[in-house]
Structure formats: structure tokens, C-alpha cells
mmCIF file with all atom_site columns, C-alpha atoms in Angstrom:
data_model
loop_
_atom_site.group_PDB
_atom_site.id
_atom_site.type_symbol
_atom_site.label_atom_id
_atom_site.label_alt_id
_atom_site.label_comp_id
_atom_site.label_asym_id
_atom_site.label_entity_id
_atom_site.label_seq_id
_atom_site.pdbx_PDB_ins_code
_atom_site.Cartn_x
_atom_site.Cartn_y
_atom_site.Cartn_z
_atom_site.occupancy
_atom_site.B_iso_or_equiv
_atom_site.pdbx_formal_charge
_atom_site.auth_seq_id
_atom_site.auth_comp_id
_atom_site.auth_asym_id
_atom_site.auth_atom_id
_atom_site.pdbx_PDB_model_num
ATOM 1   C CA . MET A 1 1   ? -8.721  -9.614  -13.444 1.00 0.00 ? 1   MET A CA 1
ATOM 2   C CA . ILE A 1 2   ? -11.187 -6.824  -13.018 1.00 0.00 ? 2   ILE A CA 1
ATOM 3   C CA . ASP A 1 3   ? -13.632 -5.246  -15.428 1.00 0.00 ? 3   ASP A CA 1
ATOM 4   C CA . LYS A 1 4   ? -14.749 -1.653  -15.880 1.00 0.00 ? 4   LYS A CA 1
ATOM 5   C CA . LEU A 1 5   ? -17.498 -1.886  -13.250 1.00 0.00 ? 5   LEU A CA 1
ATOM 6   C CA . ASP A 1 6   ? -15.008 -3.231  -10.687 1.00 0.00 ? 6   ASP A CA 1
ATOM 7   C CA . ALA A 1 7   ? -12.581 -0.419  -11.552 1.00 0.00 ? 7   ALA A CA 1
ATOM 8   C CA . ASP A 1 8   ? -15.301 2.228   -11.358 1.00 0.00 ? 8   ASP A CA 1
ATOM 9   C CA . LEU A 1 9   ? -16.444 0.850   -7.999  1.00 0.00 ? 9   LEU A CA 1
ATOM 10  C CA . ILE A 1 10  ? -12.898 0.855   -6.586  1.00 0.00 ? 10  ILE A CA 1
ATOM 11  C CA . ALA A 1 11  ? -12.296 4.391   -7.888  1.00 0.00 ? 11  ALA A CA 1
ATOM 12  C CA . LEU A 1 12  ? -15.573 5.627   -6.397  1.00 0.00 ? 12  LEU A CA 1
ATOM 13  C CA . LEU A 1 13  ? -14.910 4.097   -2.979  1.00 0.00 ? 13  LEU A CA 1
ATOM 14  C CA . THR A 1 14  ? -11.321 5.344   -2.990  1.00 0.00 ? 14  THR A CA 1
ATOM 15  C CA . THR A 1 15  ? -12.515 8.872   -3.692  1.00 0.00 ? 15  THR A CA 1
ATOM 16  C CA . GLU A 1 16  ? -15.431 8.644   -1.255  1.00 0.00 ? 16  GLU A CA 1
ATOM 17  C CA . PRO A 1 17  ? -14.656 5.851   1.236   1.00 0.00 ? 17  PRO A CA 1
ATOM 18  C CA . ARG A 1 18  ? -17.662 6.593   3.456   1.00 0.00 ? 18  ARG A CA 1
ATOM 19  C CA . LEU A 1 19  ? -20.099 6.057   0.604   1.00 0.00 ? 19  LEU A CA 1
ATOM 20  C CA . GLY A 1 20  ? -22.599 3.286   1.275   1.00 0.00 ? 20  GLY A CA 1
ATOM 21  C CA . VAL A 1 21  ? -23.418 0.374   -0.997  1.00 0.00 ? 21  VAL A CA 1
ATOM 22  C CA . PHE A 1 22  ? -26.826 1.830   -1.887  1.00 0.00 ? 22  PHE A CA 1
ATOM 23  C CA . GLU A 1 23  ? -25.380 5.203   -2.934  1.00 0.00 ? 23  GLU A CA 1
ATOM 24  C CA . ALA A 1 24  ? -22.560 3.509   -4.848  1.00 0.00 ? 24  ALA A CA 1
ATOM 25  C CA . SER A 1 25  ? -25.135 1.427   -6.745  1.00 0.00 ? 25  SER A CA 1
ATOM 26  C CA . ARG A 1 26  ? -27.150 4.551   -7.544  1.00 0.00 ? 26  ARG A CA 1
ATOM 27  C CA . ARG A 1 27  ? -24.099 6.434   -8.852  1.00 0.00 ? 27  ARG A CA 1
ATOM 28  C CA . LEU A 1 28  ? -22.853 3.488   -10.886 1.00 0.00 ? 28  LEU A CA 1
ATOM 29  C CA . GLY A 1 29  ? -26.313 2.716   -12.248 1.00 0.00 ? 29  GLY A CA 1
ATOM 30  C CA . VAL A 1 30  ? -26.380 -0.915  -11.125 1.00 0.00 ? 30  VAL A CA 1
ATOM 31  C CA . ALA A 1 31  ? -28.331 -2.896  -8.557  1.00 0.00 ? 31  ALA A CA 1
ATOM 32  C CA . ARG A 1 32  ? -27.357 -2.723  -4.886  1.00 0.00 ? 32  ARG A CA 1
ATOM 33  C CA . GLY A 1 33  ? -26.886 -6.503  -4.890  1.00 0.00 ? 33  GLY A CA 1
ATOM 34  C CA . THR A 1 34  ? -24.469 -6.206  -7.810  1.00 0.00 ? 34  THR A CA 1
ATOM 35  C CA . VAL A 1 35  ? -22.329 -3.690  -5.918  1.00 0.00 ? 35  VAL A CA 1
ATOM 36  C CA . GLN A 1 36  ? -22.346 -5.860  -2.781  1.00 0.00 ? 36  GLN A CA 1
ATOM 37  C CA . ALA A 1 37  ? -21.468 -8.993  -4.762  1.00 0.00 ? 37  ALA A CA 1
ATOM 38  C CA . ARG A 1 38  ? -18.622 -7.160  -6.532  1.00 0.00 ? 38  ARG A CA 1
ATOM 39  C CA . LEU A 1 39  ? -17.256 -5.817  -3.244  1.00 0.00 ? 39  LEU A CA 1
ATOM 40  C CA . ASP A 1 40  ? -17.423 -9.276  -1.662  1.00 0.00 ? 40  ASP A CA 1
ATOM 41  C CA . ARG A 1 41  ? -15.590 -10.826 -4.644  1.00 0.00 ? 41  ARG A CA 1
ATOM 42  C CA . LEU A 1 42  ? -12.949 -8.081  -4.704  1.00 0.00 ? 42  LEU A CA 1
ATOM 43  C CA . GLN A 1 43  ? -12.296 -8.616  -0.986  1.00 0.00 ? 43  GLN A CA 1
ATOM 44  C CA . ARG A 1 44  ? -12.270 -12.426 -1.244  1.00 0.00 ? 44  ARG A CA 1
ATOM 45  C CA . SER A 1 45  ? -9.782  -12.276 -4.130  1.00 0.00 ? 45  SER A CA 1
ATOM 46  C CA . GLY A 1 46  ? -7.580  -9.846  -2.193  1.00 0.00 ? 46  GLY A CA 1
ATOM 47  C CA . VAL A 1 47  ? -7.784  -7.061  -4.791  1.00 0.00 ? 47  VAL A CA 1
ATOM 48  C CA . VAL A 1 48  ? -9.439  -4.881  -2.129  1.00 0.00 ? 48  VAL A CA 1
ATOM 49  C CA . ARG A 1 49  ? -7.678  -5.504  1.169   1.00 0.00 ? 49  ARG A CA 1
ATOM 50  C CA . ASP A 1 50  ? -9.582  -3.189  3.487   1.00 0.00 ? 50  ASP A CA 1
ATOM 51  C CA . PHE A 1 51  ? -11.673 -0.084  3.908   1.00 0.00 ? 51  PHE A CA 1
ATOM 52  C CA . ALA A 1 52  ? -9.442  1.502   6.527   1.00 0.00 ? 52  ALA A CA 1
ATOM 53  C CA . PRO A 1 53  ? -9.047  5.260   6.800   1.00 0.00 ? 53  PRO A CA 1
ATOM 54  C CA . THR A 1 54  ? -5.994  6.875   5.240   1.00 0.00 ? 54  THR A CA 1
ATOM 55  C CA . VAL A 1 55  ? -3.973  8.490   8.019   1.00 0.00 ? 55  VAL A CA 1
ATOM 56  C CA . ASP A 1 56  ? -2.055  11.693  7.318   1.00 0.00 ? 56  ASP A CA 1
ATOM 57  C CA . THR A 1 57  ? 1.152   11.126  9.305   1.00 0.00 ? 57  THR A CA 1
ATOM 58  C CA . ASP A 1 58  ? 2.070   14.799  8.985   1.00 0.00 ? 58  ASP A CA 1
ATOM 59  C CA . ARG A 1 59  ? -1.130  15.909  10.742  1.00 0.00 ? 59  ARG A CA 1
ATOM 60  C CA . LEU A 1 60  ? -0.687  13.106  13.250  1.00 0.00 ? 60  LEU A CA 1
ATOM 61  C CA . GLY A 1 61  ? 2.511   14.828  14.347  1.00 0.00 ? 61  GLY A CA 1
ATOM 62  C CA . TYR A 1 62  ? 5.090   12.965  12.241  1.00 0.00 ? 62  TYR A CA 1
ATOM 63  C CA . PRO A 1 63  ? 6.072   15.399  9.463   1.00 0.00 ? 63  PRO A CA 1
ATOM 64  C CA . VAL A 1 64  ? 9.450   13.794  8.664   1.00 0.00 ? 64  VAL A CA 1
ATOM 65  C CA . THR A 1 65  ? 9.432   10.865  6.226   1.00 0.00 ? 65  THR A CA 1
ATOM 66  C CA . ALA A 1 66  ? 12.609  8.887   5.633   1.00 0.00 ? 66  ALA A CA 1
ATOM 67  C CA . PHE A 1 67  ? 13.575  5.930   3.506   1.00 0.00 ? 67  PHE A CA 1
ATOM 68  C CA . VAL A 1 68  ? 16.098  3.671   5.182   1.00 0.00 ? 68  VAL A CA 1
ATOM 69  C CA . THR A 1 69  ? 17.992  1.093   3.152   1.00 0.00 ? 69  THR A CA 1
ATOM 70  C CA . ALA A 1 70  ? 19.181  -1.705  5.425   1.00 0.00 ? 70  ALA A CA 1
ATOM 71  C CA . GLU A 1 71  ? 21.682  -4.461  4.822   1.00 0.00 ? 71  GLU A CA 1
ATOM 72  C CA . ILE A 1 72  ? 20.995  -7.497  6.978   1.00 0.00 ? 72  ILE A CA 1
ATOM 73  C CA . ALA A 1 73  ? 23.108  -10.458 8.004   1.00 0.00 ? 73  ALA A CA 1
ATOM 74  C CA . GLN A 1 74  ? 22.540  -13.464 5.790   1.00 0.00 ? 74  GLN A CA 1
ATOM 75  C CA . GLY A 1 75  ? 20.766  -16.541 7.111   1.00 0.00 ? 75  GLY A CA 1
ATOM 76  C CA . GLU A 1 76  ? 17.775  -16.636 9.390   1.00 0.00 ? 76  GLU A CA 1
ATOM 77  C CA . TRP A 1 77  ? 18.074  -12.973 10.371  1.00 0.00 ? 77  TRP A CA 1
ATOM 78  C CA . ASP A 1 78  ? 15.357  -11.776 8.034   1.00 0.00 ? 78  ASP A CA 1
ATOM 79  C CA . VAL A 1 79  ? 12.574  -13.180 10.225  1.00 0.00 ? 79  VAL A CA 1
ATOM 80  C CA . THR A 1 80  ? 13.875  -11.667 13.453  1.00 0.00 ? 80  THR A CA 1
ATOM 81  C CA . VAL A 1 81  ? 14.729  -8.358  11.765  1.00 0.00 ? 81  VAL A CA 1
ATOM 82  C CA . VAL A 1 82  ? 11.204  -8.067  10.374  1.00 0.00 ? 82  VAL A CA 1
ATOM 83  C CA . GLU A 1 83  ? 9.728   -8.862  13.787  1.00 0.00 ? 83  GLU A CA 1
ATOM 84  C CA . HIS A 1 84  ? 12.003  -6.186  15.287  1.00 0.00 ? 84  HIS A CA 1
ATOM 85  C CA . LEU A 1 85  ? 10.888  -3.634  12.709  1.00 0.00 ? 85  LEU A CA 1
ATOM 86  C CA . GLU A 1 86  ? 7.203   -4.495  13.219  1.00 0.00 ? 86  GLU A CA 1
ATOM 87  C CA . ALA A 1 87  ? 7.605   -3.472  16.864  1.00 0.00 ? 87  ALA A CA 1
ATOM 88  C CA . ILE A 1 88  ? 8.650   0.073   15.902  1.00 0.00 ? 88  ILE A CA 1
ATOM 89  C CA . PRO A 1 89  ? 5.495   2.207   15.461  1.00 0.00 ? 89  PRO A CA 1
ATOM 90  C CA . GLU A 1 90  ? 7.265   4.749   13.234  1.00 0.00 ? 90  GLU A CA 1
ATOM 91  C CA . VAL A 1 91  ? 8.134   2.043   10.676  1.00 0.00 ? 91  VAL A CA 1
ATOM 92  C CA . LEU A 1 92  ? 5.284   2.177   8.164   1.00 0.00 ? 92  LEU A CA 1
ATOM 93  C CA . GLU A 1 93  ? 6.499   -0.184  5.444   1.00 0.00 ? 93  GLU A CA 1
ATOM 94  C CA . VAL A 1 94  ? 9.290   -2.667  4.850   1.00 0.00 ? 94  VAL A CA 1
ATOM 95  C CA . HIS A 1 95  ? 10.100  -4.140  1.439   1.00 0.00 ? 95  HIS A CA 1
ATOM 96  C CA . THR A 1 96  ? 12.788  -6.599  0.397   1.00 0.00 ? 96  THR A CA 1
ATOM 97  C CA . ILE A 1 97  ? 14.748  -5.058  -2.462  1.00 0.00 ? 97  ILE A CA 1
ATOM 98  C CA . THR A 1 98  ? 17.444  -5.726  -5.005  1.00 0.00 ? 98  THR A CA 1
ATOM 99  C CA . GLY A 1 99  ? 20.601  -3.675  -5.213  1.00 0.00 ? 99  GLY A CA 1
ATOM 100 C CA . ALA A 1 100 ? 22.930  -2.419  -2.513  1.00 0.00 ? 100 ALA A CA 1
ATOM 101 C CA . GLY A 1 101 ? 20.603  -3.164  0.393   1.00 0.00 ? 101 GLY A CA 1
ATOM 102 C CA . ASP A 1 102 ? 18.271  -5.926  1.482   1.00 0.00 ? 102 ASP A CA 1
ATOM 103 C CA . LEU A 1 103 ? 15.352  -3.943  2.909   1.00 0.00 ? 103 LEU A CA 1
ATOM 104 C CA . MET A 1 104 ? 13.736  -0.612  2.096   1.00 0.00 ? 104 MET A CA 1
ATOM 105 C CA . ILE A 1 105 ? 12.060  0.850   5.157   1.00 0.00 ? 105 ILE A CA 1
ATOM 106 C CA . ARG A 1 106 ? 9.681   3.807   5.117   1.00 0.00 ? 106 ARG A CA 1
ATOM 107 C CA . ALA A 1 107 ? 9.670   5.477   8.506   1.00 0.00 ? 107 ALA A CA 1
ATOM 108 C CA . VAL A 1 108 ? 8.310   8.682   9.965   1.00 0.00 ? 108 VAL A CA 1
ATOM 109 C CA . ALA A 1 109 ? 9.450   10.899  12.831  1.00 0.00 ? 109 ALA A CA 1
ATOM 110 C CA . ARG A 1 110 ? 8.353   13.977  14.738  1.00 0.00 ? 110 ARG A CA 1
ATOM 111 C CA . SER A 1 111 ? 11.525  15.917  13.746  1.00 0.00 ? 111 SER A CA 1
ATOM 112 C CA . ASN A 1 112 ? 15.001  15.344  12.352  1.00 0.00 ? 112 ASN A CA 1
ATOM 113 C CA . ALA A 1 113 ? 16.260  14.846  15.918  1.00 0.00 ? 113 ALA A CA 1
ATOM 114 C CA . ASP A 1 114 ? 13.481  12.310  16.512  1.00 0.00 ? 114 ASP A CA 1
ATOM 115 C CA . LEU A 1 115 ? 14.455  10.580  13.270  1.00 0.00 ? 115 LEU A CA 1
ATOM 116 C CA . GLN A 1 116 ? 17.824  9.835   14.845  1.00 0.00 ? 116 GLN A CA 1
ATOM 117 C CA . ARG A 1 117 ? 15.986  8.057   17.678  1.00 0.00 ? 117 ARG A CA 1
ATOM 118 C CA . VAL A 1 118 ? 13.946  6.034   15.167  1.00 0.00 ? 118 VAL A CA 1
ATOM 119 C CA . ILE A 1 119 ? 17.072  5.079   13.189  1.00 0.00 ? 119 ILE A CA 1
ATOM 120 C CA . ASP A 1 120 ? 18.870  4.133   16.405  1.00 0.00 ? 120 ASP A CA 1
ATOM 121 C CA . ARG A 1 121 ? 15.982  1.855   17.245  1.00 0.00 ? 121 ARG A CA 1
ATOM 122 C CA . ILE A 1 122 ? 16.009  0.354   13.725  1.00 0.00 ? 122 ILE A CA 1
ATOM 123 C CA . VAL A 1 123 ? 19.742  -0.429  13.877  1.00 0.00 ? 123 VAL A CA 1
ATOM 124 C CA . SER A 1 124 ? 19.542  -1.841  17.405  1.00 0.00 ? 124 SER A CA 1
ATOM 125 C CA . ASP A 1 125 ? 18.769  -5.287  15.973  1.00 0.00 ? 125 ASP A CA 1
ATOM 126 C CA . PRO A 1 126 ? 21.984  -7.335  15.623  1.00 0.00 ? 126 PRO A CA 1
ATOM 127 C CA . GLY A 1 127 ? 20.770  -8.642  12.264  1.00 0.00 ? 127 GLY A CA 1
ATOM 128 C CA . ILE A 1 128 ? 20.994  -5.175  10.722  1.00 0.00 ? 128 ILE A CA 1
ATOM 129 C CA . MET A 1 129 ? 24.558  -4.668  9.545   1.00 0.00 ? 129 MET A CA 1
ATOM 130 C CA . ARG A 1 130 ? 24.390  -1.221  7.914   1.00 0.00 ? 130 ARG A CA 1
ATOM 131 C CA . THR A 1 131 ? 21.851  1.416   6.944   1.00 0.00 ? 131 THR A CA 1
ATOM 132 C CA . SER A 1 132 ? 21.635  4.403   4.670   1.00 0.00 ? 132 SER A CA 1
ATOM 133 C CA . THR A 1 133 ? 18.912  7.003   5.095   1.00 0.00 ? 133 THR A CA 1
ATOM 134 C CA . VAL A 1 134 ? 17.405  9.633   2.833   1.00 0.00 ? 134 VAL A CA 1
ATOM 135 C CA . ILE A 1 135 ? 14.859  12.165  4.025   1.00 0.00 ? 135 ILE A CA 1
ATOM 136 C CA . ALA A 1 136 ? 11.903  13.032  1.821   1.00 0.00 ? 136 ALA A CA 1
ATOM 137 C CA . LEU A 1 137 ? 11.649  16.784  1.356   1.00 0.00 ? 137 LEU A CA 1
ATOM 138 C CA . ALA A 1 138 ? 8.128   16.742  -0.085  1.00 0.00 ? 138 ALA A CA 1
ATOM 139 C CA . THR A 1 139 ? 5.610   14.217  -1.362  1.00 0.00 ? 139 THR A CA 1
ATOM 140 C CA . LYS A 1 140 ? 4.832   14.980  -4.992  1.00 0.00 ? 140 LYS A CA 1
ATOM 141 C CA . ILE A 1 141 ? 2.592   11.928  -5.594  1.00 0.00 ? 141 ILE A CA 1
ATOM 142 C CA . ASP A 1 142 ? 1.065   10.279  -2.561  1.00 0.00 ? 142 ASP A CA 1
ATOM 143 C CA . HIS A 1 143 ? 0.395   6.541   -2.446  1.00 0.00 ? 143 HIS A CA 1
ATOM 144 C CA . ARG A 1 144 ? -2.250  5.819   -5.038  1.00 0.00 ? 144 ARG A CA 1
ATOM 145 C CA . ALA A 1 145 ? -3.823  2.864   -6.770  1.00 0.00 ? 145 ALA A CA 1
ATOM 146 C CA . VAL A 1 146 ? -6.794  4.178   -8.779  1.00 0.00 ? 146 VAL A CA 1
ATOM 147 C CA . PRO A 1 147 ? -4.789  4.997   -11.974 1.00 0.00 ? 147 PRO A CA 1
ATOM 148 C CA . LEU A 1 148 ? -3.370  1.467   -11.883 1.00 0.00 ? 148 LEU A CA 1
ATOM 149 C CA . VAL A 1 149 ? -6.815  -0.023  -11.255 1.00 0.00 ? 149 VAL A CA 1
ATOM 150 C CA . LEU A 1 150 ? -8.268  1.866   -14.213 1.00 0.00 ? 150 LEU A CA 1
ATOM 151 C CA . ALA A 1 151 ? -5.334  0.876   -16.447 1.00 0.00 ? 151 ALA A CA 1
ATOM 152 C CA . SER A 1 152 ? -5.693  -2.799  -15.523 1.00 0.00 ? 152 SER A CA 1
ATOM 153 C CA . VAL A 1 153 ? -9.228  -3.135  -16.858 1.00 0.00 ? 153 VAL A CA 1
ATOM 154 C CA . THR A 1 154 ? -9.427  -5.571  -19.725 1.00 0.00 ? 154 THR A CA 1
ATOM 155 C CA . THR A 1 155 ? -12.088 -5.326  -22.376 1.00 0.00 ? 155 THR A CA 1
ATOM 156 C CA . ASP A 1 156 ? -13.947 -8.289  -23.860 1.00 0.00 ? 156 ASP A CA 1
ATOM 157 C CA . ASP A 1 157 ? -11.798 -7.938  -27.022 1.00 0.00 ? 157 ASP A CA 1
ATOM 158 C CA . GLU A 1 158 ? -8.587  -8.117  -24.971 1.00 0.00 ? 158 GLU A CA 1
ATOM 159 C CA . ASP A 1 159 ? -9.922  -11.164 -23.107 1.00 0.00 ? 159 ASP A CA 1
ATOM 160 C CA . GLU A 1 160 ? -10.616 -12.901 -26.433 1.00 0.00 ? 160 GLU A CA 1
ATOM 161 C CA . GLU A 1 161 ? -7.113  -12.000 -27.730 1.00 0.00 ? 161 GLU A CA 1
ATOM 162 C CA . ASN A 1 162 ? -5.515  -13.366 -24.563 1.00 0.00 ? 162 ASN A CA 1
ATOM 163 C CA . GLU A 1 163 ? -7.535  -16.598 -24.892 1.00 0.00 ? 163 GLU A CA 1
ATOM 164 C CA . GLU A 1 164 ? -6.400  -16.987 -28.518 1.00 0.00 ? 164 GLU A CA 1
ATOM 165 C CA . GLU A 1 165 ? -2.748  -16.432 -27.555 1.00 0.00 ? 165 GLU A CA 1
ATOM 166 C CA . ARG A 1 166 ? -2.999  -19.074 -24.815 1.00 0.00 ? 166 ARG A CA 1
ATOM 167 C CA . GLY A 1 167 ? -5.026  -21.460 -26.987 1.00 0.00 ? 167 GLY A CA 1
#
């Protein structure tokens, strides 16, 4: 669980990722050591995975985003299919899903014609039985986490209530 200071720190560094620890401590009104200790704990716990730059695939030359639902052969195929998909640079994410398919793949391409090449490469694995593709026309809400981080903050009162319910 995270508290308000953790959430404020994550929000600040998400908004301004190049901000240093000293400046973050100044803006949050806490000691530099406190900010560093919080960052270390958030990384150790896995809440904060990295401080990597966010890449705009459109400006990188890949303006087409597609979501590919894939059905895979049952059995041990999932491991080899995932390894196959990892080798395709245009595949950005792969999630196992419920419903009609087994995997949801987010992929990008340079054009619609290039998307066909990417899909052909995706389906070239014998473990992939069938796919269905939809093309994103526009991104209305980009990947985000700060609203969720802020909503996940528990107050001391909520912590006490949760303890009483468990007790």
C-alpha cells in the first residue's frame, strides 16, 4: 500500500521524470533522504518499475496502432508463442485474456500496408491458430497510472477500519 506522500512523489516524477531527488524533496516539502528512501522502497516493492522515457511510437515513425486478438493451440504453445512475439519489435504488449481469444497483442506499424507485414509475422508461429485485428483510429486516453495511484492512497482511518475488519 502507498500513502499520500508516495502518491504525490509518483505523480510528480510521472509529470516531470527528469526531476532530481533534491528538487522533488523541495517541492514536496520533505527531506531529500525521505524522498530517496521512498523511491528505493517503491522500486524494491515493484510499485515503481523503472524511470524509462515514454516513447511516442507515432513520432518514431509507427503511426498505426492495432490490437490483435490471437487464439493459440492448447498445450505448451503459450511459451513458444510468447517467445515468438517477443522477437517482433512492433509488438509492444501481450496479455492473456478471457473471451474469444487467448492473447491480446498491441502492435504498431509504419502504415496499414506495413501492418499486414506485422500481422503476417505474428501469425507465422504454428502455435497461433487464428487472429482478429482492429485498428485504433485515435488514442483518446493514453496509458496512464497517476489517477490510479492517487485513488489507491489509504488514509490512517481507512487503515484502522481495514485492521478492524480483519481482526
